[in-house]
Amino acid sequence: MSHSFYGKQWISAHVALGDLLQLEVPPEQAKPERDKIAAFQLLATMYIKYIQVFRRLEQCYDQVVHPQKRRVLRHLLDGVMGRVLEVKHEMVNLELSEFHYFDDILSDLKLTPSDVEMPIPKYFTHERKRALKEREQVLGQILAKLGSHDKDSTKEDVRLTMEEAIHLIQVHERARQGRLRAKFMKEIRQQEEREKMAATRGAPTVDPEVAAVRIQKLWKGCAQRKKTRKERDDEMIFIGMHPPPASSTATPQALAVKYEGDRRKIQDIHELEYQQALTTVKEKVRETEGPDMKETLMDQIRQWFIECRDAIGRFPDYPTEEEGGSLAIFKEKDPAEVEAELKAKEEQGGKKSKKDKKGGKDKKKDKKDKKKKGKKGKKKDEEDEGWKMSASKFVPTIKEGCNTYNEIWMVRNEAENFNQKHDVELIKEEKRLEVESEIRIQVDELMRQELKNLKLAIDRDKGKKAKKGKGKKKKKGGKKKGKKGKKQKDLTPDRTIESLYEELVSEGIIVRHTRTHMSDYIGEYSYLGTTLRQANVEPMPSLSDVRRLVTEFAILPLGSPAVHEKAPLIKSILFAGPHGTGKKMLVQCICTETGANLFDLTATNIAGKYPGRDGLKLLLHMVFKVGRALQPSVIFVGNCEKMFRKKALKSDLQSDPKRLKKELPKLLKTIKAEDRLVMVGTSSSPFDGELKPMMAAYQRIILIPRPDYASRHLIWRRLIVRHGGILTNQLDIGSLSKVSDGYTPGMIDTVCSSVLNERRIHQIHKKPLQALEFIAPLARLDPVYKEEEETYKAWFVKTPLGKKRAKAAAGADENTGKGKSGKNGGKKGNKKGKGKKKK
């Protein structure tokens, strides 16, 4: 893609943001929305539009090579990303569910599910590539010392004697010669048969022209059939009915990926040039414009001295550095304003005594008024009940980005800047302000001394002594204000982060995560969610919904410090679901996409390490200290339901899973907005643990279901290709998807790996795959039955969010029931009343 394409993408995103800002900041204050369906429709529409803008801006930021444009885009991107998360949390609070379905809105806006797929910004890892590479090298070196990561070292070297080696070579050589001899004899026999056939047939009797016509006919028919078959295959690939051929380096997609990589290299070159230009331009501005700036500032301040003396009769006090120095003079105060402030202070001193007397009477009146208004206020609150959009922390950021674009980049002519290098004039404008602020500090020191000398000269003339030390008393008083909060005790004050990191790696607490991207977690969009909810049936979420939720709750906040500080804080997440649904895979995805460290605090992993209560405190202190220093970090707890069992099982007595039950939730409370830490727990049987303590430890619960038909169809196609298989018309994926109902992605993966072994892959061109080959290994595994799925549903209903949703649904049913019975009851009551009057 060209520079102009990404420029157009930015313009379209800017126009869409302008429309959204009109909705966000209406001219008149919006009234509370009583209809929850209308409120959700508004939120869902905003959510979809923000995601579209997010996708465009992410693409622009990833590929735009202009260093100054990239800074504006980054500011905008973080603002939009944070606003998406805010809207998501609004939707969760409104619908009382983490999963939302808006396929009706997508059809109205003429969008496909792929158009609103949540993107993961590539800058999370690309901009930290060097740091991540260094960290990987350090981790590799520590593991190499321990010898835990060398898989090849566990294999025993096969050693043969000289006689055994010679015998092995002879066997293979004789086999090779036998194969060649058999091939040669076969060719001789075929030649003899051809000669015999030619002798019996005799001379050719067909006319040469007739023979030529027959050959042409056969050749043209063969060529046309081949051409037709190719055209049909291309058409089926185009409409998505057949899989595309194996990718090669010459495909358009591969070329696009290559060009994207080239543009990122250009970004690095332009960024380096920009950083060099910042220093050189600043020095030039200081040399050329610095002396003039200094003179003008000193003249302005001297003029202010004279004007204040003429207005007040004395020289003013020079503002301190905390107040802003000379900058505060010209922004806030004029000589006339100084006089007005002094008069106002004198008047306030006289009025205070009068106000204190009247204060008692006013308070009594206020109490009486509040009592009278109390009853009325309740009625008004009931009437004004309804949903209202909460204030956003990211809308001002979006406004700033849009204003910067309007002021600078919309009106700028870049016809001559074809290579999209930095703009020197913009750097001069920025550095001019920096140089001015630096010179202002120097000027302030000089002018403070000059003002002091002037005051001393005047005091000498009047015979008065200069008063000193007024400012010092104020400073002492200021220090006493406020109490310092209790800081956590540092249990490792004398140790460096590097030594703590090495110790945690050697103990197996910090683990090397496998590189798994979020796109590897396969799942299809749920197309019936809205229809089922309208029929008062709660649909099970699809794996695509789970992928979106993990991106919103974990990846986006962890990846960006600016977003994490302002977005709703999520400290802990629980993945619950049957075996093989990809819970651990999602943890690996979070670490890969954000470049996070992985701390494994699973009970079996920390068994026997750091024994005793003090040892546990030291372990958790080290984990959180290193996690904060090398953030983002993910703290993983596998089989977390064991931590919350009433009674530990006999098999779990050695690992002691209840060890972390008290200490870990305490430390989670210390996580602040600036700490990019998240605890992720996984559980395949969450109903075995106590609900209350589990819900207190985990802020968000994501229930991962077994895949539906659409997801299974996609999983079979992807996994067969990933394991080296080839999809053909003879392989009935639809039947496989139907038969594998109840089987999880992990089970399907094990089936594919068992069927597609090395021997079967070698035979695949001669003997295409068939669905029957997968049935036998699939039958050996136990699927997730519907009863088991119902137990997960029943458990989820008992969670805080599940209870709220069930209560809201029950309340809605009661209201509809009351409405109907109220109408019927009213009619009957009227009839009875009329009868009584007649009597």
Tab-separated table of C-alpha atoms in Angstrom, residues 22-414:
chain	number	residue	atom	x	y	z
A	22	GLN	CA	-21.125	14.621	18.276
A	23	LEU	CA	-22.899	11.669	19.909
A	24	GLU	CA	-20.505	11.654	22.864
A	25	VAL	CA	-20.753	15.398	23.558
A	26	PRO	CA	-24.267	16.509	22.541
A	27	PRO	CA	-25.121	20.249	22.657
A	28	GLU	CA	-27.879	19.603	25.211
A	29	GLN	CA	-27.670	17.228	28.157
A	30	ALA	CA	-29.234	13.892	27.209
A	31	LYS	CA	-32.139	12.541	29.263
A	32	PRO	CA	-31.809	9.130	30.967
A	33	GLU	CA	-32.890	6.273	28.698
A	34	ARG	CA	-35.548	4.097	30.371
A	35	ASP	CA	-35.739	1.514	27.612
A	36	LYS	CA	-32.815	-0.900	28.080
A	37	ILE	CA	-33.123	-2.269	24.544
A	38	ALA	CA	-32.787	1.222	23.038
A	39	ALA	CA	-29.839	1.966	25.352
A	40	PHE	CA	-28.084	-1.260	24.293
A	41	GLN	CA	-28.728	-0.510	20.614
A	42	LEU	CA	-27.075	2.906	21.063
A	43	LEU	CA	-24.086	1.422	22.908
A	44	ALA	CA	-23.672	-1.468	20.461
A	45	THR	CA	-23.748	0.909	17.455
A	46	MET	CA	-21.093	3.131	19.071
A	47	TYR	CA	-19.048	0.034	19.951
A	48	ILE	CA	-19.097	-1.244	16.347
A	49	LYS	CA	-18.208	2.176	14.913
A	50	TYR	CA	-15.354	2.635	17.380
A	51	ILE	CA	-13.970	-0.801	16.437
A	52	GLN	CA	-14.025	0.183	12.745
A	53	VAL	CA	-12.091	3.380	13.573
A	54	PHE	CA	-9.738	1.357	15.790
A	55	ARG	CA	-8.965	-1.037	12.916
A	56	ARG	CA	-8.159	1.826	10.524
A	57	LEU	CA	-5.987	3.717	13.000
A	58	GLU	CA	-4.104	0.546	13.968
A	59	GLN	CA	-3.360	-0.141	10.312
A	60	CYS	CA	-2.229	3.459	9.783
A	61	TYR	CA	0.011	3.510	12.860
A	62	ASP	CA	1.590	0.212	11.855
A	63	GLN	CA	2.443	1.365	8.306
A	64	VAL	CA	2.783	5.191	8.277
A	65	VAL	CA	6.498	6.076	8.094
A	66	HIS	CA	6.280	9.811	8.979
A	67	PRO	CA	7.627	10.042	12.585
A	68	GLN	CA	5.570	13.118	13.592
A	69	LYS	CA	2.340	11.722	12.168
A	70	ARG	CA	2.957	8.496	14.050
A	71	ARG	CA	2.965	10.366	17.369
A	72	VAL	CA	-0.460	11.884	16.671
A	73	LEU	CA	-1.754	8.508	15.491
A	74	ARG	CA	-0.467	6.782	18.641
A	75	HIS	CA	-2.237	9.328	20.847
A	76	LEU	CA	-5.469	8.815	18.893
A	77	LEU	CA	-5.086	5.035	18.834
A	78	ASP	CA	-4.714	4.816	22.616
A	79	GLY	CA	-7.726	7.101	23.071
A	80	VAL	CA	-9.953	5.040	20.769
A	81	MET	CA	-8.713	1.761	22.291
A	82	GLY	CA	-9.552	2.995	25.781
A	83	ARG	CA	-12.973	4.243	24.675
A	84	VAL	CA	-13.762	0.806	23.173
A	85	LEU	CA	-13.011	-0.765	26.566
A	86	GLU	CA	-15.157	1.823	28.370
A	87	VAL	CA	-18.121	1.164	26.063
A	88	LYS	CA	-17.620	-2.578	26.570
A	89	HIS	CA	-17.849	-2.184	30.350
A	90	GLU	CA	-20.966	-0.017	29.925
A	91	MET	CA	-22.535	-2.842	27.893
A	92	VAL	CA	-21.578	-5.408	30.545
A	93	ASN	CA	-23.187	-3.305	33.302
A	94	LEU	CA	-26.319	-2.728	31.207
A	95	GLU	CA	-26.901	-6.291	29.962
A	96	LEU	CA	-25.320	-7.979	33.020
A	97	SER	CA	-23.405	-10.295	30.706
A	98	GLU	CA	-19.864	-10.354	29.300
A	99	PHE	CA	-21.083	-11.728	25.963
A	100	HIS	CA	-23.060	-9.523	23.562
A	101	TYR	CA	-24.745	-10.267	20.260
A	102	PHE	CA	-25.428	-7.592	17.651
A	103	ASP	CA	-25.850	-9.448	14.360
A	104	ASP	CA	-29.035	-7.407	13.690
A	105	ILE	CA	-26.994	-4.177	13.903
A	106	LEU	CA	-24.309	-5.645	11.632
A	107	SER	CA	-26.942	-6.482	9.007
A	108	ASP	CA	-28.391	-2.943	9.257
A	109	LEU	CA	-24.926	-1.416	8.786
A	110	LYS	CA	-24.160	-3.946	5.992
A	111	LEU	CA	-21.077	-5.286	7.780
A	112	THR	CA	-19.669	-8.790	8.164
A	113	PRO	CA	-18.276	-10.242	11.427
A	114	SER	CA	-14.739	-9.958	10.026
A	115	ASP	CA	-15.246	-6.174	9.668
A	116	VAL	CA	-15.630	-5.829	13.448
A	117	GLU	CA	-12.990	-8.387	14.494
A	118	MET	CA	-11.080	-6.875	17.422
A	119	PRO	CA	-7.526	-6.032	16.241
A	120	ILE	CA	-4.449	-6.412	18.429
A	121	PRO	CA	-2.021	-3.527	17.825
A	122	LYS	CA	1.284	-4.771	16.493
A	123	TYR	CA	3.232	-2.064	18.305
A	124	PHE	CA	2.768	-3.995	21.588
A	125	THR	CA	5.632	-6.263	20.543
A	126	HIS	CA	7.261	-4.482	17.543
A	127	GLU	CA	8.307	-1.417	19.553
A	128	ARG	CA	9.762	-3.640	22.297
A	129	LYS	CA	11.417	-6.087	19.922
A	130	ARG	CA	14.937	-5.396	21.144
A	131	ALA	CA	14.015	-5.617	24.854
A	132	LEU	CA	12.065	-8.839	24.294
A	133	LYS	CA	14.976	-10.349	22.367
A	134	GLU	CA	17.421	-9.485	25.169
A	135	ARG	CA	15.055	-10.933	27.771
A	136	GLU	CA	14.710	-14.137	25.739
A	137	GLN	CA	18.505	-14.424	25.535
A	138	VAL	CA	18.873	-13.954	29.314
A	139	LEU	CA	16.173	-16.561	29.931
A	140	GLY	CA	17.884	-18.949	27.524
A	141	GLN	CA	21.252	-18.463	29.223
A	142	ILE	CA	19.818	-19.159	32.689
A	143	LEU	CA	18.017	-22.269	31.451
A	144	ALA	CA	21.180	-23.399	29.646
A	145	LYS	CA	23.073	-23.258	32.953
A	146	LEU	CA	20.393	-25.362	34.596
A	147	GLY	CA	20.235	-27.718	31.576
A	148	SER	CA	16.437	-27.921	31.759
A	149	HIS	CA	15.620	-26.768	28.262
A	150	ASP	CA	17.932	-29.032	26.245
A	151	LYS	CA	15.568	-31.650	24.873
A	152	ASP	CA	18.328	-33.207	22.766
A	153	SER	CA	20.445	-33.844	25.883
A	154	THR	CA	17.805	-36.282	27.203
A	155	LYS	CA	18.204	-38.455	24.082
A	156	GLU	CA	20.899	-41.104	24.399
A	157	ASP	CA	23.516	-41.168	21.634
A	158	VAL	CA	23.309	-44.370	19.586
A	159	ARG	CA	26.789	-45.926	19.474
A	160	LEU	CA	27.698	-48.838	17.160
A	161	THR	CA	30.740	-51.036	16.933
A	162	MET	CA	32.759	-51.092	13.710
A	163	GLU	CA	31.349	-54.497	12.672
A	164	GLU	CA	27.713	-53.394	13.301
A	165	ALA	CA	28.246	-50.181	11.309
A	166	ILE	CA	29.770	-52.085	8.328
A	167	HIS	CA	26.942	-54.636	8.417
A	168	LEU	CA	24.333	-51.815	8.390
A	169	ILE	CA	25.999	-50.132	5.388
A	170	GLN	CA	26.200	-53.448	3.493
A	171	VAL	CA	22.477	-54.169	4.034
A	172	HIS	CA	21.474	-50.753	2.709
A	173	GLU	CA	23.861	-50.996	-0.255
A	174	ARG	CA	22.560	-54.469	-1.280
A	175	ALA	CA	18.984	-53.187	-1.042
A	176	ARG	CA	19.872	-50.208	-3.275
A	177	GLN	CA	21.478	-52.474	-5.902
A	178	GLY	CA	18.456	-54.841	-5.819
A	179	ARG	CA	16.066	-51.944	-6.471
A	180	LEU	CA	18.144	-50.727	-9.417
A	181	ARG	CA	18.395	-54.279	-10.872
A	182	ALA	CA	14.601	-54.756	-10.621
A	183	LYS	CA	13.982	-51.411	-12.340
A	184	PHE	CA	16.392	-52.295	-15.160
A	185	MET	CA	14.778	-55.721	-15.732
A	186	LYS	CA	11.321	-54.122	-15.853
A	187	GLU	CA	12.425	-51.719	-18.603
A	188	ILE	CA	13.915	-54.629	-20.641
A	189	ARG	CA	10.650	-56.619	-20.410
A	190	GLN	CA	8.587	-53.623	-21.505
A	191	GLN	CA	10.864	-53.070	-24.506
A	192	GLU	CA	10.533	-56.740	-25.548
A	193	GLU	CA	6.724	-56.549	-25.334
A	194	ARG	CA	6.665	-53.399	-27.503
A	195	GLU	CA	8.816	-55.108	-30.161
A	196	LYS	CA	6.521	-58.187	-30.209
A	197	MET	CA	3.411	-55.985	-30.625
A	198	ALA	CA	5.025	-54.094	-33.507
A	199	ALA	CA	5.943	-57.369	-35.282
A	200	THR	CA	2.408	-58.813	-35.072
A	201	ARG	CA	0.718	-55.543	-36.056
A	202	GLY	CA	2.642	-55.081	-39.272
A	203	ALA	CA	2.884	-51.871	-41.344
A	204	PRO	CA	0.451	-49.008	-40.572
A	205	THR	CA	-2.692	-48.962	-42.778
A	206	VAL	CA	-4.199	-45.643	-41.570
A	207	ASP	CA	-3.868	-42.590	-43.780
A	208	PRO	CA	-1.412	-40.058	-42.217
A	209	GLU	CA	-3.961	-37.204	-42.469
A	210	VAL	CA	-6.640	-39.248	-40.661
A	211	ALA	CA	-4.096	-40.166	-37.981
A	212	ALA	CA	-3.149	-36.499	-37.568
A	213	VAL	CA	-6.825	-35.489	-37.187
A	214	ARG	CA	-7.367	-38.153	-34.510
A	215	ILE	CA	-4.317	-36.979	-32.580
A	216	GLN	CA	-5.492	-33.343	-32.811
A	217	LYS	CA	-8.986	-34.285	-31.641
A	218	LEU	CA	-7.666	-36.160	-28.621
A	219	TRP	CA	-5.217	-33.389	-27.745
A	220	LYS	CA	-7.791	-30.591	-28.070
A	221	GLY	CA	-10.308	-32.524	-25.966
A	222	CYS	CA	-7.711	-33.186	-23.258
A	223	ALA	CA	-6.552	-29.529	-23.237
A	224	GLN	CA	-10.120	-28.181	-23.080
A	225	ARG	CA	-11.086	-30.530	-20.232
A	226	LYS	CA	-8.000	-29.463	-18.303
A	227	LYS	CA	-8.801	-25.774	-18.895
A	228	THR	CA	-12.454	-26.222	-17.840
A	229	ARG	CA	-11.420	-28.101	-14.706
A	230	LYS	CA	-8.999	-25.310	-13.751
A	231	GLU	CA	-11.629	-22.591	-14.338
A	232	ARG	CA	-14.145	-24.502	-12.193
A	233	ASP	CA	-11.595	-24.958	-9.391
A	234	ASP	CA	-10.671	-21.249	-9.498
A	235	GLU	CA	-14.344	-20.290	-9.260
A	236	MET	CA	-14.924	-22.615	-6.290
A	237	ILE	CA	-11.852	-21.196	-4.547
A	238	PHE	CA	-13.062	-17.654	-5.251
A	239	ILE	CA	-16.505	-18.249	-3.672
A	240	GLY	CA	-14.915	-20.117	-0.744
A	241	MET	CA	-16.195	-23.607	-1.526
A	242	HIS	CA	-12.720	-25.080	-2.075
A	243	PRO	CA	-9.585	-24.393	-0.030
A	244	PRO	CA	-6.897	-22.258	-1.680
A	245	PRO	CA	-3.716	-23.986	-2.906
A	246	ALA	CA	-0.671	-24.247	-0.711
A	247	SER	CA	0.768	-20.758	-0.250
A	248	SER	CA	3.991	-19.838	-1.947
A	249	THR	CA	6.226	-16.796	-1.713
A	250	ALA	CA	4.797	-15.315	-4.923
A	251	THR	CA	1.174	-14.932	-3.712
A	252	PRO	CA	-0.237	-11.401	-3.287
A	253	GLN	CA	-0.716	-12.014	0.451
A	254	ALA	CA	2.942	-13.009	0.884
A	255	LEU	CA	4.079	-9.941	-1.080
A	256	ALA	CA	1.854	-7.691	1.061
A	257	VAL	CA	3.431	-9.095	4.249
A	258	LYS	CA	6.899	-8.490	2.766
A	259	TYR	CA	6.060	-4.863	1.896
A	260	GLU	CA	4.695	-4.286	5.401
A	261	GLY	CA	8.005	-5.493	6.839
A	262	ASP	CA	9.909	-3.167	4.496
A	263	ARG	CA	7.814	-0.187	5.634
A	264	ARG	CA	8.601	-0.996	9.282
A	265	LYS	CA	12.324	-0.886	8.442
A	266	ILE	CA	11.798	2.546	6.839
A	267	GLN	CA	9.992	3.629	10.038
A	268	ASP	CA	13.086	2.796	12.095
A	269	ILE	CA	15.352	4.764	9.722
A	270	HIS	CA	13.068	7.831	9.737
A	271	GLU	CA	12.724	7.654	13.546
A	272	LEU	CA	16.515	7.663	13.954
A	273	GLU	CA	16.807	10.689	11.636
A	274	TYR	CA	14.017	12.439	13.573
A	275	GLN	CA	15.776	11.895	16.924
A	276	GLN	CA	19.002	13.326	15.501
A	277	ALA	CA	17.109	16.312	14.068
A	278	LEU	CA	15.592	17.088	17.487
A	279	THR	CA	19.031	17.774	18.997
A	280	THR	CA	20.494	19.632	15.996
A	281	VAL	CA	17.453	21.889	15.495
A	282	LYS	CA	17.308	22.717	19.207
A	283	GLU	CA	20.964	23.787	19.203
A	284	LYS	CA	20.400	25.963	16.123
A	285	VAL	CA	17.354	27.651	17.694
A	286	ARG	CA	19.311	28.288	20.900
A	287	GLU	CA	22.226	29.830	18.961
A	288	THR	CA	20.162	31.973	16.590
A	289	GLU	CA	17.075	32.948	18.606
A	290	GLY	CA	18.246	32.418	22.210
A	291	PRO	CA	19.910	35.825	22.837
A	292	ASP	CA	16.892	37.725	21.433
A	293	MET	CA	14.525	35.677	23.606
A	294	LYS	CA	16.600	36.498	26.688
A	295	GLU	CA	16.623	40.245	26.001
A	296	THR	CA	12.890	40.438	25.292
A	297	LEU	CA	12.021	38.466	28.435
A	298	MET	CA	14.209	40.677	30.640
A	299	ASP	CA	12.723	43.846	29.109
A	300	GLN	CA	9.165	42.548	29.692
A	301	ILE	CA	9.878	41.678	33.331
A	302	ARG	CA	11.545	45.061	34.001
A	303	GLN	CA	8.543	46.785	32.467
A	304	TRP	CA	6.312	44.753	34.804
A	305	PHE	CA	8.383	45.932	37.803
A	306	ILE	CA	7.831	49.553	36.826
A	307	GLU	CA	4.092	49.143	36.105
A	308	CYS	CA	3.467	47.383	39.439
A	309	ARG	CA	5.401	50.043	41.343
A	310	ASP	CA	3.380	52.789	39.673
A	311	ALA	CA	0.089	50.990	40.450
A	312	ILE	CA	0.790	49.798	44.039
A	313	GLY	CA	3.571	52.077	45.206
A	314	ARG	CA	6.069	49.264	45.807
A	315	PHE	CA	7.883	46.523	43.910
A	316	PRO	CA	5.968	43.216	43.713
A	317	ASP	CA	7.065	39.806	45.024
A	318	TYR	CA	8.617	37.644	42.331
A	319	PRO	CA	6.733	34.343	41.762
A	320	THR	CA	8.558	31.205	42.961
A	321	GLU	CA	9.512	28.283	40.719
A	322	GLU	CA	6.540	26.278	42.056
A	323	GLU	CA	4.168	29.068	40.998
A	324	GLY	CA	5.676	29.119	37.511
A	325	GLY	CA	8.180	31.975	37.783
A	326	SER	CA	7.835	34.747	35.199
A	327	LEU	CA	5.366	32.611	33.236
A	328	ALA	CA	2.775	33.250	35.970
A	329	ILE	CA	3.279	37.000	35.647
A	330	PHE	CA	2.069	37.362	32.073
A	331	LYS	CA	-0.587	34.655	32.186
A	332	GLU	CA	-2.396	35.479	35.400
A	333	LYS	CA	-1.550	38.909	36.814
A	334	ASP	CA	-1.519	42.467	35.505
A	335	PRO	CA	-0.736	45.571	37.629
A	336	ALA	CA	-4.459	46.421	37.794
A	337	GLU	CA	-5.330	42.868	38.872
A	338	VAL	CA	-2.777	42.958	41.706
A	339	GLU	CA	-4.521	46.046	43.145
A	340	ALA	CA	-7.941	44.386	42.797
A	341	GLU	CA	-6.697	41.247	44.586
A	342	LEU	CA	-5.400	43.263	47.546
A	343	LYS	CA	-8.730	45.065	47.914
A	344	ALA	CA	-10.618	41.770	47.677
A	345	LYS	CA	-8.498	40.266	50.479
A	346	GLU	CA	-9.219	43.230	52.758
A	347	GLU	CA	-12.964	43.006	52.070
A	348	GLN	CA	-13.020	39.220	52.707
A	349	GLY	CA	-11.361	39.725	56.099
A	350	GLY	CA	-14.172	42.096	57.179
A	351	LYS	CA	-17.007	39.909	55.918
A	352	LYS	CA	-15.844	36.667	57.588
A	353	SER	CA	-17.042	37.670	61.074
A	354	LYS	CA	-20.517	38.587	59.771
A	355	LYS	CA	-20.845	35.322	57.834
A	356	ASP	CA	-19.936	33.208	60.891
A	357	LYS	CA	-22.850	34.698	62.867
A	358	LYS	CA	-25.334	34.015	60.089
A	359	GLY	CA	-23.972	30.499	59.515
A	360	GLY	CA	-25.888	28.865	62.383
A	361	LYS	CA	-29.257	30.152	61.189
A	362	ASP	CA	-28.578	29.065	57.594
A	363	LYS	CA	-27.699	25.529	58.678
A	364	LYS	CA	-30.974	25.130	60.570
A	365	LYS	CA	-32.921	26.329	57.541
A	366	ASP	CA	-31.038	23.904	55.279
A	367	LYS	CA	-31.903	20.961	57.545
A	368	LYS	CA	-35.594	21.819	57.487
A	369	ASP	CA	-35.548	22.225	53.697
A	370	LYS	CA	-33.814	18.861	53.270
A	371	LYS	CA	-36.429	17.097	55.424
A	372	LYS	CA	-39.238	18.610	53.343
A	373	LYS	CA	-37.539	17.786	50.061
A	374	GLY	CA	-36.590	14.226	51.165
A	375	LYS	CA	-39.947	12.678	50.381
A	376	LYS	CA	-40.308	14.577	47.125
A	377	GLY	CA	-36.766	13.621	46.089
A	378	LYS	CA	-37.494	9.913	46.346
A	379	LYS	CA	-40.464	10.242	44.038
A	380	LYS	CA	-38.421	12.215	41.516
A	381	ASP	CA	-35.606	9.611	41.583
A	382	GLU	CA	-38.109	6.882	40.838
A	383	GLU	CA	-39.475	8.883	37.931
A	384	ASP	CA	-36.015	9.763	36.555
A	385	GLU	CA	-34.700	6.203	36.744
A	386	GLY	CA	-32.974	5.115	33.560
A	387	TRP	CA	-29.636	4.453	31.924
A	388	LYS	CA	-27.224	7.316	31.405
A	389	MET	CA	-23.772	7.251	29.809
A	390	SER	CA	-21.036	7.662	32.413
A	391	ALA	CA	-18.272	10.236	31.933
A	392	SER	CA	-15.381	9.096	29.733
A	393	LYS	CA	-11.672	9.524	30.469
A	394	PHE	CA	-10.683	8.951	26.841
A	395	VAL	CA	-12.985	11.341	24.946
A	396	PRO	CA	-10.713	14.366	25.774
A	397	THR	CA	-7.750	12.376	24.363
A	398	ILE	CA	-9.689	11.689	21.143
A	399	LYS	CA	-10.629	15.393	20.920
A	400	GLU	CA	-6.972	16.412	21.279
A	401	GLY	CA	-5.935	14.052	18.489
A	402	CYS	CA	-8.696	15.302	16.180
A	403	ASN	CA	-7.820	18.953	16.909
A	404	THR	CA	-4.123	18.297	16.198
A	405	TYR	CA	-5.052	16.740	12.858
A	406	ASN	CA	-7.313	19.698	11.970
A	407	GLU	CA	-4.740	22.335	12.946
A	408	ILE	CA	-1.588	20.758	11.487
A	409	TRP	CA	-2.025	17.875	9.080
A	410	MET	CA	-5.283	18.694	7.310
A	411	VAL	CA	-4.001	22.023	5.972
A	412	ARG	CA	-0.377	20.982	5.413
A	413	ASN	CA	0.836	20.554	1.842
A	414	GLU	CA	3.129	17.521	1.607
